[in-house]
mmCIF file of C-alpha atoms in Angstrom:
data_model
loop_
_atom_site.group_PDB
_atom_site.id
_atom_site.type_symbol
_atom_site.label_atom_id
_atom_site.label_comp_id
_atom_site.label_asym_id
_atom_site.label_seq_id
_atom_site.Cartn_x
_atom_site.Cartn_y
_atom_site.Cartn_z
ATOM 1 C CA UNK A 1 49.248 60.169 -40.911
ATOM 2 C CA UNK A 2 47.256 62.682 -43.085
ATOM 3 C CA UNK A 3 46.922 60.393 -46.640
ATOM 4 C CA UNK A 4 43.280 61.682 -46.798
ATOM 5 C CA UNK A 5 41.627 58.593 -45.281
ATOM 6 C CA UNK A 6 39.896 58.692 -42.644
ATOM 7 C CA UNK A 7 41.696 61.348 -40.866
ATOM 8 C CA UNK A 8 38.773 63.704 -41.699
ATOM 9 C CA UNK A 9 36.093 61.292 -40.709
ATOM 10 C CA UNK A 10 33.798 62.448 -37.557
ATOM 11 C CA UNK A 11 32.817 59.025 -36.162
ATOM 12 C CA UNK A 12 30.836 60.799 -33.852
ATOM 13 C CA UNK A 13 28.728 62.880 -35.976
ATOM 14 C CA UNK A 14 28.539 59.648 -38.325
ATOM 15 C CA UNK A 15 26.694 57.953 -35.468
ATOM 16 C CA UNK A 16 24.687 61.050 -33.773
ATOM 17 C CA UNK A 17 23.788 61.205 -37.606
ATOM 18 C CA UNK A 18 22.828 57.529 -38.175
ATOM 19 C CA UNK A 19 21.502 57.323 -34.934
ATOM 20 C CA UNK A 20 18.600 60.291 -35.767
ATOM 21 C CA UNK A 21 17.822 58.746 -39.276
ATOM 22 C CA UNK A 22 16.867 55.102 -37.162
ATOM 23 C CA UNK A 23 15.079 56.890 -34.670
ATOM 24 C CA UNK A 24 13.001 59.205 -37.468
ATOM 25 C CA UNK A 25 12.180 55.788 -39.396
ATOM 26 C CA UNK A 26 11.198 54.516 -36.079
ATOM 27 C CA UNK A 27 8.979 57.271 -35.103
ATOM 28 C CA UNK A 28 7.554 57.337 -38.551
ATOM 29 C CA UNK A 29 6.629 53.442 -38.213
ATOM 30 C CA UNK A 30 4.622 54.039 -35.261
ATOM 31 C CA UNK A 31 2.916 57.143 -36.594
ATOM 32 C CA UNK A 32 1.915 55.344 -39.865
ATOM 33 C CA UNK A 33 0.420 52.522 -37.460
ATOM 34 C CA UNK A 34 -1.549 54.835 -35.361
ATOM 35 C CA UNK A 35 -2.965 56.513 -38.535
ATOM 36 C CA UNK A 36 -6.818 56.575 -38.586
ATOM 37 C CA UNK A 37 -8.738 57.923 -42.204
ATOM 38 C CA UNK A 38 -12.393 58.888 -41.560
ATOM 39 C CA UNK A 39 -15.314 59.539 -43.662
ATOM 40 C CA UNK A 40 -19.250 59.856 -43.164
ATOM 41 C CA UNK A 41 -21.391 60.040 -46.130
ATOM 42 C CA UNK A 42 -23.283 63.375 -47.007
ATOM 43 C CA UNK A 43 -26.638 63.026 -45.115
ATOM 44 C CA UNK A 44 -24.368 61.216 -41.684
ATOM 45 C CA UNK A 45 -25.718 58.229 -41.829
ATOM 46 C CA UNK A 46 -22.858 55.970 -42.665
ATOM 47 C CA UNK A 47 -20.031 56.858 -40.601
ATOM 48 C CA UNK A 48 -16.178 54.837 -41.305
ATOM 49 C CA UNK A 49 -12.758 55.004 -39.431
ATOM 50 C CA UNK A 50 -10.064 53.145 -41.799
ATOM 51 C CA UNK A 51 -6.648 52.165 -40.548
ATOM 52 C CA UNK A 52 -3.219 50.360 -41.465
ATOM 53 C CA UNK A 53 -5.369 47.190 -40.435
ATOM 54 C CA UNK A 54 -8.589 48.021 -42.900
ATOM 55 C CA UNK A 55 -11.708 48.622 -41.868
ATOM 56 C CA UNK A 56 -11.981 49.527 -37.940
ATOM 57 C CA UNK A 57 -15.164 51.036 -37.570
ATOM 58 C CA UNK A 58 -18.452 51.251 -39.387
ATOM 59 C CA UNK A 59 -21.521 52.943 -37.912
ATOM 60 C CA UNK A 60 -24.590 53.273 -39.219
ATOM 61 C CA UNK A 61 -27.496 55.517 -38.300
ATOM 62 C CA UNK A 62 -30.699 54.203 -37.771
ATOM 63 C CA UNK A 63 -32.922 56.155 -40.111
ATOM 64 C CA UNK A 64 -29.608 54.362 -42.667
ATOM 65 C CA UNK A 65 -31.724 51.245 -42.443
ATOM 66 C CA UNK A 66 -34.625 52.948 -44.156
ATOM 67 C CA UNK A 67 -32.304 52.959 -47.448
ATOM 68 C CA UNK A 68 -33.052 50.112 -50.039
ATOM 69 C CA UNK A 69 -29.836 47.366 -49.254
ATOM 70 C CA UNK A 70 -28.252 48.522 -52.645
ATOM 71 C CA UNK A 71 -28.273 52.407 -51.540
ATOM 72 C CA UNK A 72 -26.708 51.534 -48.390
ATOM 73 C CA UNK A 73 -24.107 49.390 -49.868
ATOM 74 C CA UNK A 74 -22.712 52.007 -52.293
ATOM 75 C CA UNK A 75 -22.910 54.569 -49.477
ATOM 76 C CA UNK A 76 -21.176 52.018 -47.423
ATOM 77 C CA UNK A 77 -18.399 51.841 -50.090
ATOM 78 C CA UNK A 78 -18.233 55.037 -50.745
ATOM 79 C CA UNK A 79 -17.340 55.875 -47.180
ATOM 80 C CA UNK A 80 -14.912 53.396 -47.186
ATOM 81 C CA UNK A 81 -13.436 54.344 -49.940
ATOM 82 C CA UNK A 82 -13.085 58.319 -48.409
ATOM 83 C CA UNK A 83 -11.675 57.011 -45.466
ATOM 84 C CA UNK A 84 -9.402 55.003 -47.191
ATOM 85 C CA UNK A 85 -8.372 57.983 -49.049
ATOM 86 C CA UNK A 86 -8.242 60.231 -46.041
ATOM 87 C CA UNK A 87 -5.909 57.440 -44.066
ATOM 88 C CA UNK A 88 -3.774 57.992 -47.527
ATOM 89 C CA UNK A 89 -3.512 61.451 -47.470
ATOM 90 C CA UNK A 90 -2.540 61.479 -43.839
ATOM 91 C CA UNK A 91 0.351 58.681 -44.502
ATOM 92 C CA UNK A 92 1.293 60.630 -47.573
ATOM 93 C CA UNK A 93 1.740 63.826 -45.632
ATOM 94 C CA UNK A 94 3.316 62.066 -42.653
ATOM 95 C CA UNK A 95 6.101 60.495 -45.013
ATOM 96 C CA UNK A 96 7.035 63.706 -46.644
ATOM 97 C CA UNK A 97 7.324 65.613 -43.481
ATOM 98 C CA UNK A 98 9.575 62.503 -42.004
ATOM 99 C CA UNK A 99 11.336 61.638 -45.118
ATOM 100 C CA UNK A 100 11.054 65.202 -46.458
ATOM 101 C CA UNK A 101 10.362 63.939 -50.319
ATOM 102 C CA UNK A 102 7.544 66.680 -50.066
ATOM 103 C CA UNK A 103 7.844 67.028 -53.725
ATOM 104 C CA UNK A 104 7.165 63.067 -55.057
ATOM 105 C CA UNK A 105 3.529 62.691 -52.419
ATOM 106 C CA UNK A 106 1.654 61.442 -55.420
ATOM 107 C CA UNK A 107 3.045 58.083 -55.554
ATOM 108 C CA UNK A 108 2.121 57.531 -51.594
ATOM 109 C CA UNK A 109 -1.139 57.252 -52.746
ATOM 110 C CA UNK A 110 -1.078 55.146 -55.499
ATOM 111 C CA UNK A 111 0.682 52.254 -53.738
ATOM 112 C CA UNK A 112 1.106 52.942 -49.934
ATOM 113 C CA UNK A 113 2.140 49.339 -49.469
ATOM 114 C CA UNK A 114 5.048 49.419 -51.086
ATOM 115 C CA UNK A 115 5.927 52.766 -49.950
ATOM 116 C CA UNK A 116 6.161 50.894 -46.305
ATOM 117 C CA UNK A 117 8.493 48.107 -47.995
ATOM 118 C CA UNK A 118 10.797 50.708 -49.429
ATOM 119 C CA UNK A 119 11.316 52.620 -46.125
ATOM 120 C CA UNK A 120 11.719 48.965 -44.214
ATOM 121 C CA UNK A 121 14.318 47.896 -47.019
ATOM 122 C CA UNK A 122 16.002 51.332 -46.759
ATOM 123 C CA UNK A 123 16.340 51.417 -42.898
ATOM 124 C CA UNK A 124 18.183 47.863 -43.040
ATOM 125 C CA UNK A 125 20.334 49.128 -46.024
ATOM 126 C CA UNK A 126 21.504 51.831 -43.420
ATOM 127 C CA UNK A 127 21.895 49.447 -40.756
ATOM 128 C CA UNK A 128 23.689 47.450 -42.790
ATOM 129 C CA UNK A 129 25.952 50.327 -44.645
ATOM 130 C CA UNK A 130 26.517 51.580 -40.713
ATOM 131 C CA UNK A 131 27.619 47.994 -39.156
ATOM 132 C CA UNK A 132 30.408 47.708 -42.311
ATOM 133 C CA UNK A 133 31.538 51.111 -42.210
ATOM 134 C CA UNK A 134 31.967 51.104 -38.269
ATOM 135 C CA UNK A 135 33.400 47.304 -38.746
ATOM 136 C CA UNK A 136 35.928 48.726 -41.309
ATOM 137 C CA UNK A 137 36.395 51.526 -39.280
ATOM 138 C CA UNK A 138 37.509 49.621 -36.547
ATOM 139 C CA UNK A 139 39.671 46.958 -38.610
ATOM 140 C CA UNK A 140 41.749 49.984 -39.294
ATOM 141 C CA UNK A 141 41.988 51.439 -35.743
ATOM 142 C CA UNK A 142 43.367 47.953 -35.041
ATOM 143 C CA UNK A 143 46.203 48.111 -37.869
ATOM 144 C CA UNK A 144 47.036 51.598 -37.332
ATOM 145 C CA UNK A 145 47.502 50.816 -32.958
ATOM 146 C CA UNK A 146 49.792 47.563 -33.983
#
């Protein structure tokens, strides 16, 4: 029954094929969440370690404490802020090599957030676009076998 339906279709590649994407989403979840951005300030006395979670590690140096409050303040955000940036760079990198959109990076760092929402919402798109294509799939095995 060659009418150029499904005749053509590999369901077997379809599912190696869907099967890699979920697993390279997956794999890229758990990278992003192990991400760590660090920073130190230009003398080493403020020292910062930024993750997913926010700030995760702050040390300070003891000749730091010999800085007026304000000075170490700004060199404490600062060094946040590089961290922050470095933990960016790293997800922005990580995202093009999994998602290979090596060409768009720039707007991983402006909004990393909503980068993560986009590949959450795109993974259950393909779940969903899988389940009703093996679902019709198998509707029509079912007519064809009557």
């Amino acid at each position: 029954m060659a009418d150029g339906g499904f005749d053509d279709f590999d369901m077997e590649r379809f599912r190696e094929r869907a099967d890699a994407r979920i697993d390279a989403v997956e794999r890229l979840q758990g990278t992003l969440s192990s991400l760590v951005g660090r920073a130190r300030d230009e003398d080493g006395l403020v020292g910062v370690e930024f993750s997913a979670r926010g700030l995760s590690e702050l040390e300070l140096h003891p000749k730091a404490m010999r800085l007026s409050s304000g000075e170490l303040a700004e060199r404490i955000k600062e060094t946040v802020r590089a961290a922050s940036d470095d933990l960016y760079r790293q997800m922005n990198r990580t995202m093009a090599e999994v998602l290979g959109q090596e060409g768009d990076q720039a707007r991983f760092l402006d909004d990393p957030e909503a980068v993560l929402a986009q590949v959450r919402e795109a993974e259950s798109a393909f779940d969903r676009t899988a389940e009703d294509v093996l679902g019709e799939l198998d509707r029509i095995s079912r007519r064809l076998s009557m």
